CSV table of C-alpha atoms and ligand atoms in Angstrom, one decimal:
chain,number,residue,atom,x,y,z
A,1,MET,CA,-25.6,15.7,0.7
A,2,ARG,CA,-26.2,15.1,4.1
A,3,ARG,CA,-26.5,11.4,4.4
A,4,GLY,CA,-26.5,8.4,6.1
A,5,ILE,CA,-25.7,8.5,10.2
A,6,LEU,CA,-29.6,7.7,10.7
A,7,LEU,CA,-29.3,4.3,8.5
A,8,ALA,CA,-26.3,3.4,10.0
A,9,VAL,CA,-27.0,2.2,13.1
A,10,GLY,CA,-28.7,-0.8,11.7
A,11,VAL,CA,-25.7,-1.9,10.1
A,12,GLY,CA,-24.3,-1.3,13.6
A,13,VAL,CA,-26.1,-3.6,14.9
A,14,MET,CA,-25.5,-6.2,12.4
A,15,LEU,CA,-21.8,-5.8,12.4
A,16,GLY,CA,-21.2,-4.7,16.2
A,17,ALA,CA,-19.2,-5.5,18.7
A,18,GLY,CA,-21.5,-8.4,20.0
A,19,ALA,CA,-21.4,-8.3,24.2
A,20,ASP,CA,-19.1,-5.0,24.2
A,21,ARG,CA,-21.8,-3.3,22.4
A,22,ALA,CA,-24.1,-3.5,25.7
A,23,ALA,CA,-21.3,-0.6,27.4
A,24,GLY,CA,-22.1,2.0,25.1
A,25,GLN,CA,-26.1,2.0,25.1
A,26,PRO,CA,-27.5,4.3,27.0
A,27,ALA,CA,-30.3,3.7,30.1
A,28,THR,CA,-33.2,4.3,27.9
A,29,GLY,CA,-32.0,0.7,25.1
A,30,GLU,CA,-31.5,2.8,22.2
A,31,ALA,CA,-28.5,1.2,20.3
A,32,VAL,CA,-25.7,3.5,20.2
A,33,ASP,CA,-23.7,3.1,17.0
A,34,PRO,CA,-20.6,3.3,17.5
A,35,ALA,CA,-19.4,3.9,14.1
A,36,ALA,CA,-21.7,6.8,13.9
A,37,GLU,CA,-20.6,7.7,17.8
A,38,LEU,CA,-16.8,7.6,16.1
A,39,VAL,CA,-17.3,9.1,12.8
A,40,GLY,CA,-18.9,12.0,14.7
A,41,ARG,CA,-15.9,12.7,16.5
A,42,LEU,CA,-14.0,13.8,13.4
A,43,ASP,CA,-13.9,17.8,12.6
A,44,LEU,CA,-13.1,19.1,9.4
A,45,GLU,CA,-11.2,22.0,11.5
A,46,ARG,CA,-9.2,19.4,13.4
A,47,TYR,CA,-8.4,17.8,10.4
A,48,LYS,CA,-7.0,21.2,8.5
A,49,ALA,CA,-5.1,22.0,11.8
A,50,THR,CA,-3.1,18.6,11.6
A,51,ILE,CA,-2.3,19.6,7.8
A,52,LYS,CA,-1.2,22.5,8.9
A,53,GLY,CA,0.9,21.5,11.4
A,54,LEU,CA,2.7,18.7,9.0
A,55,THR,CA,3.5,21.8,6.3
A,56,GLN,CA,5.7,23.5,9.5
A,57,PHE,CA,7.8,21.0,7.9
A,58,GLY,CA,8.1,21.9,4.0
A,59,ASP,CA,8.1,18.8,1.5
A,60,ARG,CA,9.3,16.7,4.3
A,61,ARG,CA,11.7,15.1,1.8
A,62,GLN,CA,13.1,12.2,2.5
A,63,GLY,CA,17.1,12.1,3.7
A,64,THR,CA,16.9,15.5,5.2
A,65,ARG,CA,16.2,17.5,8.5
A,66,ARG,CA,13.4,19.1,7.5
A,67,ASN,CA,12.3,15.3,7.6
A,68,ARG,CA,13.4,13.6,10.6
A,69,ASP,CA,11.7,16.8,12.2
A,70,ALA,CA,8.7,15.9,11.1
A,71,VAL,CA,9.2,12.4,12.2
A,72,ASP,CA,9.6,13.4,15.7
A,73,TRP,CA,6.8,16.2,15.7
A,74,ILE,CA,4.6,13.1,14.3
A,75,GLU,CA,5.7,10.4,17.1
A,76,ALA,CA,5.3,13.6,20.1
A,77,TRP,CA,1.6,14.1,18.5
A,78,LEU,CA,0.7,10.0,18.9
A,79,ASP,CA,2.1,9.5,22.2
A,80,GLU,CA,0.3,12.7,22.8
A,81,VAL,CA,-2.9,11.1,22.1
A,82,GLY,CA,-2.5,8.5,23.8
A,83,CYS,CA,-0.8,6.5,20.8
A,84,ALA,CA,1.7,4.4,22.3
A,85,THR,CA,4.5,5.0,19.4
A,86,GLU,CA,7.1,2.5,18.0
A,87,ARG,CA,10.1,3.4,14.9
A,88,LEU,CA,10.8,1.1,12.6
A,89,HIS,CA,14.9,1.5,11.6
A,90,TYR,CA,15.9,1.2,7.8
A,91,THR,CA,18.9,2.3,5.8
A,92,TYR,CA,18.3,3.9,2.3
A,93,GLU,CA,20.2,4.5,-0.5
A,94,THR,CA,19.7,5.7,-3.8
A,95,PRO,CA,19.7,3.1,-6.6
A,96,PRO,CA,21.8,3.9,-9.7
A,97,PRO,CA,19.7,5.9,-12.3
A,98,ARG,CA,18.3,3.7,-14.9
A,99,PRO,CA,18.7,5.1,-18.2
A,100,ARG,CA,15.3,7.5,-19.4
A,101,PRO,CA,12.2,6.4,-21.9
A,102,PRO,CA,12.7,7.8,-25.0
A,103,ILE,CA,9.7,10.7,-25.2
A,104,ARG,CA,6.3,9.5,-26.9
A,105,ALA,CA,3.8,12.2,-29.3
A,106,GLY,CA,1.4,12.8,-26.2
A,107,GLY,CA,3.1,10.7,-23.6
A,108,ALA,CA,4.1,11.7,-20.4
A,109,ARG,CA,7.5,12.8,-19.6
A,110,PRO,CA,8.9,14.8,-16.5
A,111,LEU,CA,8.7,18.9,-17.2
A,112,ASN,CA,11.7,20.6,-18.1
A,113,PRO,CA,10.6,23.6,-15.9
A,114,THR,CA,12.3,25.9,-18.6
A,115,GLU,CA,9.7,25.3,-20.7
A,116,PRO,CA,5.8,26.1,-20.4
A,117,THR,CA,4.0,23.7,-19.2
A,118,PRO,CA,3.1,21.1,-21.7
A,119,THR,CA,-0.6,19.7,-22.5
A,120,GLY,CA,-1.3,17.0,-24.3
A,121,GLY,CA,-4.3,16.5,-26.2
A,122,ARG,CA,-6.8,14.0,-27.4
A,123,ILE,CA,-6.2,10.6,-27.1
A,124,GLY,CA,-7.8,7.3,-27.5
A,125,ARG,CA,-7.5,3.8,-25.9
A,126,ASN,CA,-5.3,0.9,-25.6
A,127,GLY,CA,-2.9,2.6,-28.0
A,128,SER,CA,-5.4,4.4,-30.7
A,129,GLY,CA,-4.1,7.6,-29.6
A,130,PRO,CA,-0.7,9.0,-30.0
A,131,GLY,CA,-0.1,8.2,-26.5
A,132,GLY,CA,-0.4,4.5,-26.8
A,133,SER,CA,-2.1,4.3,-23.1
A,134,SER,CA,-5.1,3.3,-22.0
A,135,ILE,CA,-6.4,7.0,-20.8
A,136,PHE,CA,-9.3,8.8,-22.2
A,137,GLY,CA,-9.3,12.5,-22.8
A,138,TYR,CA,-7.0,14.8,-22.5
A,139,ARG,CA,-4.6,14.8,-20.4
A,140,ARG,CA,-1.8,17.3,-18.7
A,141,ARG,CA,2.1,16.6,-18.6
A,142,THR,CA,3.1,15.1,-14.7
A,143,GLY,CA,6.4,15.6,-13.6
A,144,VAL,CA,8.2,15.9,-10.3
A,145,ILE,CA,10.0,19.5,-10.0
A,146,ARG,CA,13.8,19.3,-9.4
A,147,ASP,CA,14.8,22.4,-9.0
A,148,PRO,CA,14.3,24.6,-5.5
A,149,MET,CA,14.2,27.9,-7.1
A,150,LEU,CA,10.9,27.4,-8.6
A,151,GLN,CA,9.2,27.9,-5.4
A,152,PRO,CA,8.5,31.9,-5.0
A,153,ASP,CA,8.0,31.8,-1.4
A,154,GLU,CA,11.6,32.5,-0.1
A,155,ALA,CA,11.1,31.2,3.5
A,156,LEU,CA,9.8,27.7,2.3
A,157,ARG,CA,12.3,27.5,-0.5
A,158,ALA,CA,14.6,27.8,2.6
A,159,LEU,CA,13.5,25.4,4.6
A,160,ASN,CA,13.2,23.1,1.2
A,161,MET,CA,16.6,24.0,0.3
A,162,GLU,CA,18.5,20.4,1.7
A,163,GLU,CA,19.6,17.8,-0.8
A,164,PRO,CA,19.1,14.3,0.8
A,165,VAL,CA,21.7,12.1,1.5
A,166,ASP,CA,21.5,8.5,2.0
A,167,GLY,CA,21.5,6.6,4.7
A,168,PRO,CA,19.9,5.4,8.2
A,169,ARG,CA,16.3,6.7,7.7
A,170,SER,CA,13.5,5.5,10.3
A,171,GLN,CA,9.8,5.7,9.9
A,172,VAL,CA,7.0,6.2,13.2
A,173,TYR,CA,3.7,4.1,14.1
A,174,CYS,CA,1.8,3.8,17.3
A,175,THR,CA,-0.7,0.8,17.8
A,176,LYS,CA,-4.4,0.3,19.3
A,177,ILE,CA,-4.1,-3.1,21.0
A,178,GLY,CA,-7.6,-5.3,20.7
A,179,SER,CA,-9.3,-6.4,24.1
A,180,THR,CA,-10.0,-9.9,22.8
A,181,ARG,CA,-8.3,-10.5,19.8
A,182,PRO,CA,-4.5,-8.4,20.8
A,183,ASP,CA,-2.8,-10.8,18.2
A,184,GLU,CA,-4.9,-9.6,14.8
A,185,MET,CA,-4.7,-6.2,13.6
A,186,TYR,CA,-5.8,-4.0,10.4
A,187,ILE,CA,-3.2,-1.3,9.8
A,188,LEU,CA,-4.3,2.2,8.2
A,189,GLY,CA,-1.1,4.1,6.7
A,190,ALA,CA,-0.4,7.5,5.1
A,191,HIS,CA,3.3,8.6,3.5
A,192,MET,CA,4.7,11.3,5.7
A,193,ASP,CA,7.3,12.2,3.1
A,194,GLY,CA,6.6,14.2,0.1
A,195,HIS,CA,8.9,16.4,-2.6
A,196,GLY,CA,8.7,18.7,-5.0
A,197,PHE,CA,9.5,22.2,-2.9
A,198,GLY,CA,6.2,23.0,-1.7
A,199,GLU,CA,4.6,21.4,1.3
A,200,ALA,CA,3.0,18.4,0.9
A,201,ALA,CA,0.1,19.4,2.0
A,202,ASN,CA,-2.3,16.9,-0.4
A,203,ASP,CA,0.8,14.8,-1.2
A,204,ASP,CA,0.9,13.1,1.7
A,205,GLY,CA,-0.2,15.7,4.6
A,206,SER,CA,-3.7,14.8,4.0
A,207,GLY,CA,-3.2,11.3,4.2
A,208,THR,CA,-0.9,11.5,7.2
A,209,ALA,CA,-3.2,13.9,9.1
A,210,LEU,CA,-6.2,11.2,8.4
A,211,VAL,CA,-4.5,8.4,9.9
A,212,MET,CA,-3.4,10.4,12.9
A,213,GLU,CA,-6.5,12.3,13.2
A,214,LEU,CA,-8.2,8.3,13.6
A,215,ALA,CA,-5.6,7.4,15.8
A,216,ARG,CA,-6.5,10.3,17.9
A,217,ILE,CA,-10.1,8.9,17.8
A,218,LEU,CA,-9.5,5.5,18.3
A,219,SER,CA,-7.4,6.1,21.2
A,220,ALA,CA,-9.6,7.8,23.5
A,221,PRO,CA,-10.0,6.1,27.0
A,222,ASP,CA,-13.6,4.9,26.1
A,223,VAL,CA,-13.5,3.7,23.3
A,224,ARG,CA,-12.4,-0.4,22.8
A,225,THR,CA,-11.9,-2.3,19.9
A,226,GLU,CA,-12.1,-6.0,20.0
A,227,ARG,CA,-8.7,-6.3,17.2
A,228,SER,CA,-5.7,-4.5,17.1
A,229,ILE,CA,-5.1,-1.6,14.9
A,230,ARG,CA,-1.6,0.3,13.6
A,231,PHE,CA,-1.6,3.6,12.6
A,232,ALA,CA,1.8,3.8,10.3
A,233,LEU,CA,3.4,7.0,8.8
A,234,TRP,CA,5.7,5.8,6.3
A,235,ASN,CA,8.9,6.8,5.1
A,236,ASN,CA,10.3,7.0,1.6
A,237,GLU,CA,7.4,6.4,-0.2
A,238,GLU,CA,8.3,8.9,-3.0
A,239,THR,CA,11.6,7.2,-3.7
A,240,GLY,CA,9.5,3.7,-4.4
A,241,LEU,CA,7.9,2.6,-1.1
A,242,ASN,CA,11.4,2.0,0.6
A,243,GLY,CA,9.6,2.3,4.2
A,244,SER,CA,6.7,0.3,4.0
A,245,ARG,CA,8.9,-2.2,2.1
A,246,ALA,CA,11.4,-2.2,5.0
A,247,TYR,CA,8.5,-3.0,6.9
A,248,VAL,CA,7.0,-6.0,5.2
A,249,GLU,CA,10.4,-7.6,5.3
A,250,GLN,CA,11.4,-6.7,8.5
A,251,ARG,CA,7.9,-8.0,10.0
A,252,ARG,CA,6.1,-10.0,7.8
A,253,GLU,CA,7.6,-13.4,9.2
A,254,ARG,CA,7.1,-12.4,12.9
A,255,GLN,CA,2.7,-12.2,12.6
A,256,GLY,CA,1.0,-13.2,15.1
A,257,LEU,CA,4.2,-14.6,17.4
A,258,GLU,CA,3.3,-14.0,21.0
A,259,ASP,CA,7.0,-12.6,22.4
A,260,PRO,CA,7.7,-13.3,25.3
A,261,PRO,CA,5.5,-16.4,25.2
A,262,GLY,CA,3.0,-16.7,27.8
A,263,SER,CA,3.0,-12.8,27.7
A,264,GLY,CA,-0.3,-12.3,26.2
A,265,ARG,CA,1.6,-9.4,24.2
A,266,TYR,CA,2.2,-9.6,20.1
A,267,PRO,CA,4.7,-7.0,18.5
A,268,GLU,CA,3.5,-7.7,15.3
A,269,PRO,CA,-0.2,-9.1,15.5
A,270,ARG,CA,-1.5,-11.0,12.4
A,271,TRP,CA,-2.3,-8.8,9.7
A,272,LEU,CA,-6.0,-8.8,8.7
A,273,GLY,CA,-5.7,-6.0,6.0
A,274,MET,CA,-3.7,-3.0,4.6
A,275,ILE,CA,-5.4,0.3,4.4
A,276,GLN,CA,-3.2,3.1,2.9
A,277,HIS,CA,-4.1,7.0,2.1
A,278,ASP,CA,-2.3,8.7,-0.5
A,279,MET,CA,-3.6,12.1,-1.7
A,280,MET,CA,-7.1,12.8,-0.4
A,281,LEU,CA,-8.0,16.3,-0.9
A,282,PHE,CA,-8.0,17.3,-5.2
A,283,ASP,CA,-10.9,16.1,-7.5
A,284,HIS,CA,-11.1,19.0,-9.9
A,285,GLY,CA,-12.0,16.8,-12.9
A,286,ALA,CA,-10.2,16.0,-16.2
A,287,PRO,CA,-7.9,18.8,-18.0
A,288,GLY,CA,-9.3,20.3,-20.5
A,289,PRO,CA,-8.1,20.8,-24.4
A,290,ASP,CA,-5.7,23.3,-22.7
A,291,GLY,CA,-4.5,21.4,-20.4
A,292,GLU,CA,-6.1,23.2,-17.7
A,293,VAL,CA,-7.6,21.9,-14.8
A,294,SER,CA,-10.8,23.9,-13.1
A,295,PRO,CA,-9.9,25.5,-9.6
A,296,VAL,CA,-13.1,24.1,-8.0
A,297,GLN,CA,-14.0,21.1,-6.7
A,298,ARG,CA,-15.9,19.0,-9.4
A,299,ARG,CA,-19.9,18.1,-8.4
A,300,GLU,CA,-19.4,14.5,-8.9
A,301,ALA,CA,-15.9,14.2,-7.0
A,302,ASP,CA,-15.6,11.0,-4.7
A,303,VAL,CA,-12.8,8.8,-3.0
A,304,ASN,CA,-11.6,6.2,-5.0
A,305,ILE,CA,-10.7,3.3,-3.1
A,306,GLU,CA,-8.6,0.7,-5.1
A,307,PHE,CA,-8.2,-3.0,-5.2
A,308,GLN,CA,-5.2,-4.6,-7.3
A,309,SER,CA,-6.6,-7.4,-9.7
A,310,SER,CA,-3.7,-8.9,-10.2
A,311,SER,CA,-2.5,-9.3,-6.7
A,312,GLU,CA,-2.5,-12.7,-5.5
A,313,LEU,CA,-5.5,-11.7,-2.7
A,314,ALA,CA,-7.3,-9.7,-5.8
A,315,ALA,CA,-10.8,-11.3,-4.8
A,316,GLU,CA,-10.1,-10.5,-0.6
A,317,SER,CA,-8.8,-7.3,-1.8
A,318,ARG,CA,-12.0,-6.6,-3.4
A,319,ASP,CA,-14.2,-7.8,-0.7
A,320,LEU,CA,-12.3,-5.3,1.8
A,321,ALA,CA,-12.8,-2.9,-0.9
A,322,PHE,CA,-17.0,-2.9,-0.9
A,323,VAL,CA,-16.6,-3.0,3.1
A,324,PHE,CA,-15.4,0.6,2.8
A,325,LYS,CA,-17.8,1.3,-0.2
A,326,ALA,CA,-20.5,0.0,1.9
A,327,ALA,CA,-19.1,1.9,4.8
A,328,ASN,CA,-19.1,5.5,3.0
A,329,ASP,CA,-22.3,4.4,1.9
A,330,ALA,CA,-23.6,4.5,5.2
A,331,TYR,CA,-21.5,7.7,7.1
A,332,ALA,CA,-20.1,10.1,4.7
A,333,THR,CA,-21.5,12.9,4.7
A,334,ASP,CA,-20.6,15.0,1.6
A,335,TYR,CA,-19.0,12.8,-1.1
A,336,PRO,CA,-19.4,9.1,-2.4
A,337,ALA,CA,-17.0,6.5,-2.7
A,338,MET,CA,-16.3,4.7,-5.8
A,339,VAL,CA,-14.1,1.0,-6.3
A,340,GLY,CA,-11.7,0.1,-8.9
A,341,PRO,CA,-9.2,-2.4,-9.6
A,342,HIS,CA,-6.3,-0.8,-10.2
A,343,MET,CA,-4.7,0.0,-7.2
A,344,THR,CA,-0.8,1.4,-7.8
A,345,ASN,CA,2.2,3.2,-6.6
A,346,THR,CA,1.3,3.6,-2.9
A,347,ASP,CA,2.2,1.8,0.3
A,348,SER,CA,0.0,-1.0,-0.2
A,349,THR,CA,1.2,-2.3,-2.8
A,350,PRO,CA,4.3,-4.1,-0.5
A,351,PHE,CA,1.6,-5.7,1.3
A,352,MET,CA,-1.0,-6.7,-1.8
A,353,ASN,CA,0.6,-10.7,-2.1
A,354,VAL,CA,0.4,-10.8,2.2
A,355,THR,CA,-2.7,-9.5,3.4
A,356,PRO,CA,-5.7,-8.0,1.2
A,357,SER,CA,-4.8,-4.3,0.6
A,358,ILE,CA,-6.8,-1.7,-1.0
A,359,SER,CA,-5.9,2.5,-0.8
A,360,LEU,CA,-8.1,5.5,-0.3
A,361,ARG,CA,-7.3,8.5,-2.9
A,362,GLU,CA,-8.6,11.9,-4.6
A,363,ASN,CA,-8.7,10.0,-7.7
A,364,GLU,CA,-8.0,6.7,-9.2
A,365,ARG,CA,-3.8,6.9,-9.6
A,366,GLY,CA,-3.2,5.9,-13.0
A,367,MET,CA,-6.2,6.8,-15.4
A,368,HIS,CA,-6.5,10.5,-13.6
A,369,ILE,CA,-3.6,11.5,-11.4
A,370,GLY,CA,-1.3,9.9,-14.2
A,371,ALA,CA,-2.8,12.3,-16.5
A,372,GLY,CA,-2.8,14.8,-14.8
A,373,TRP,CA,-5.7,15.6,-12.6
A,374,ASP,CA,-3.7,17.5,-10.4
A,375,PRO,CA,-1.6,19.8,-11.6
A,376,HIS,CA,-0.5,20.4,-7.4
A,377,TRP,CA,1.0,16.4,-7.5
A,378,HIS,CA,4.8,17.1,-6.9
A,379,GLN,CA,5.0,21.1,-7.5
A,380,PRO,CA,5.8,24.1,-5.4
A,381,THR,CA,2.1,24.9,-4.9
A,382,ASP,CA,1.1,21.9,-2.9
A,383,ARG,CA,0.9,23.9,-0.4
A,384,TYR,CA,-1.4,24.4,2.5
A,385,ASP,CA,-3.3,28.0,0.9
A,386,THR,CA,-3.9,26.2,-2.4
A,387,PHE,CA,-6.9,23.8,-1.2
A,388,SER,CA,-10.3,25.0,-0.4
A,389,ASP,CA,-12.6,23.6,2.2
A,390,ASP,CA,-14.5,21.6,0.0
A,391,ASP,CA,-11.0,19.9,-0.8
A,392,PHE,CA,-10.6,19.6,2.6
A,393,ARG,CA,-13.8,17.9,3.2
A,394,LEU,CA,-13.2,15.1,0.4
A,395,GLY,CA,-10.4,14.4,2.6
A,396,LEU,CA,-12.7,14.4,5.8
A,397,ASN,CA,-14.7,11.6,4.2
A,398,ALA,CA,-12.1,9.2,3.3
A,399,ALA,CA,-11.4,9.8,6.8
A,400,GLN,CA,-15.2,9.1,7.7
A,401,THR,CA,-15.4,6.3,5.3
A,402,THR,CA,-11.9,4.4,7.0
A,403,LEU,CA,-13.2,5.3,10.4
A,404,ALA,CA,-16.3,3.6,9.9
A,405,ALA,CA,-15.1,0.6,8.1
A,406,ILE,CA,-12.6,0.1,10.9
A,407,ALA,CA,-15.1,0.2,14.0
A,408,GLN,CA,-16.7,-2.3,12.2
A,409,LEU,CA,-14.2,-4.6,10.9
A,410,ALA,CA,-12.2,-4.1,14.5
A,411,GLY,CA,-15.1,-4.4,16.7
A,412,ALA,CA,-15.3,-1.1,17.9
A,413,ALA,CA,-16.9,0.0,21.5
A,414,ILE,CA,-17.5,3.0,23.1
A,415,VAL,CA,-17.2,2.1,27.0
A,416,GLU,CA,-17.3,3.6,30.4
A,417,PRO,CA,-13.5,5.3,30.4
B,501,ZN,ZN1,2.2,10.1,-2.9
């Protein structure tokens, strides 16, 4: 189902960048919609190639050489496409281990790799089932693979062998500076670290590549935005959102400050919203009674846009989520979007009480991914070759969604380069 590009023109005019739009209009006087033009610059093969590029560093686990090499590679890539990079530095120390929770019948618990993959079984809502969970239907146990020897590919196993060491960390971001409101920005994020001894292709190479592709398109010389946009590739997500937490801690108080005074420069523009992308590819439906998940993308696959209903900015975040839903309605080519109130366990969480925050994902984190809908999550099978074009296209549709929404929100225009 190809939808929407023609419908989009009206939306673009309505939300468009006022006088800035004039430069993007052809001589015939026919309106050019900047969002449609920019979305047209996304390309499935380029998106796949950027994911593939990230997978050369294995699972990019934090605290290792393969992670630092990936940060360097992302930084060089962003500079190459014209998005000037900076780094945020912090220190990561592994917290003392927490006592393990007792195992509940039907409940999720990390896999023991020496056991065959266990399956869950049908459970009910709000504790009516044996799991005492709010998840409906069949579920499949989830967990993080901790044994590198479970990666059958010898070269990848060798690449992923180094264990993390506590200490200094850094993460990269780059910024498109706004033409009329350089002091305000939207933040587009994804985490570049992974684990599980695969290639972290989906979690979260798919989100990282999405943010990188948007940085490339929005940094083109003929693209102007009224407001600033920052592209952030968080590190240490898998250890507890430590990279994004460090960013909020270090930079929250600097929002909107002109530095040096009178320079017209805003090192930390005021935050207008944070949009996270985490696991974009795989929506194959629920496990069956045997715990198995379909090998093909389901016909009902969609982009899940979530806000957190318990956050202090729930209403503002919900409104932001529906801007993205409308952008998907108008501009996405293949897959629709749904909005839900359960954003959790990703790098938008540290932002959610400070600025409107949403996440885009393949599925809802708690109800779906937590119930085992993605059997490659944190597994050695999270590899580039595991995914089909139908999977990659779901990620591309999320990219279309965010690019169209941010073009409208930041006031994008196509101008003479
Ligand atoms: Zn993730």
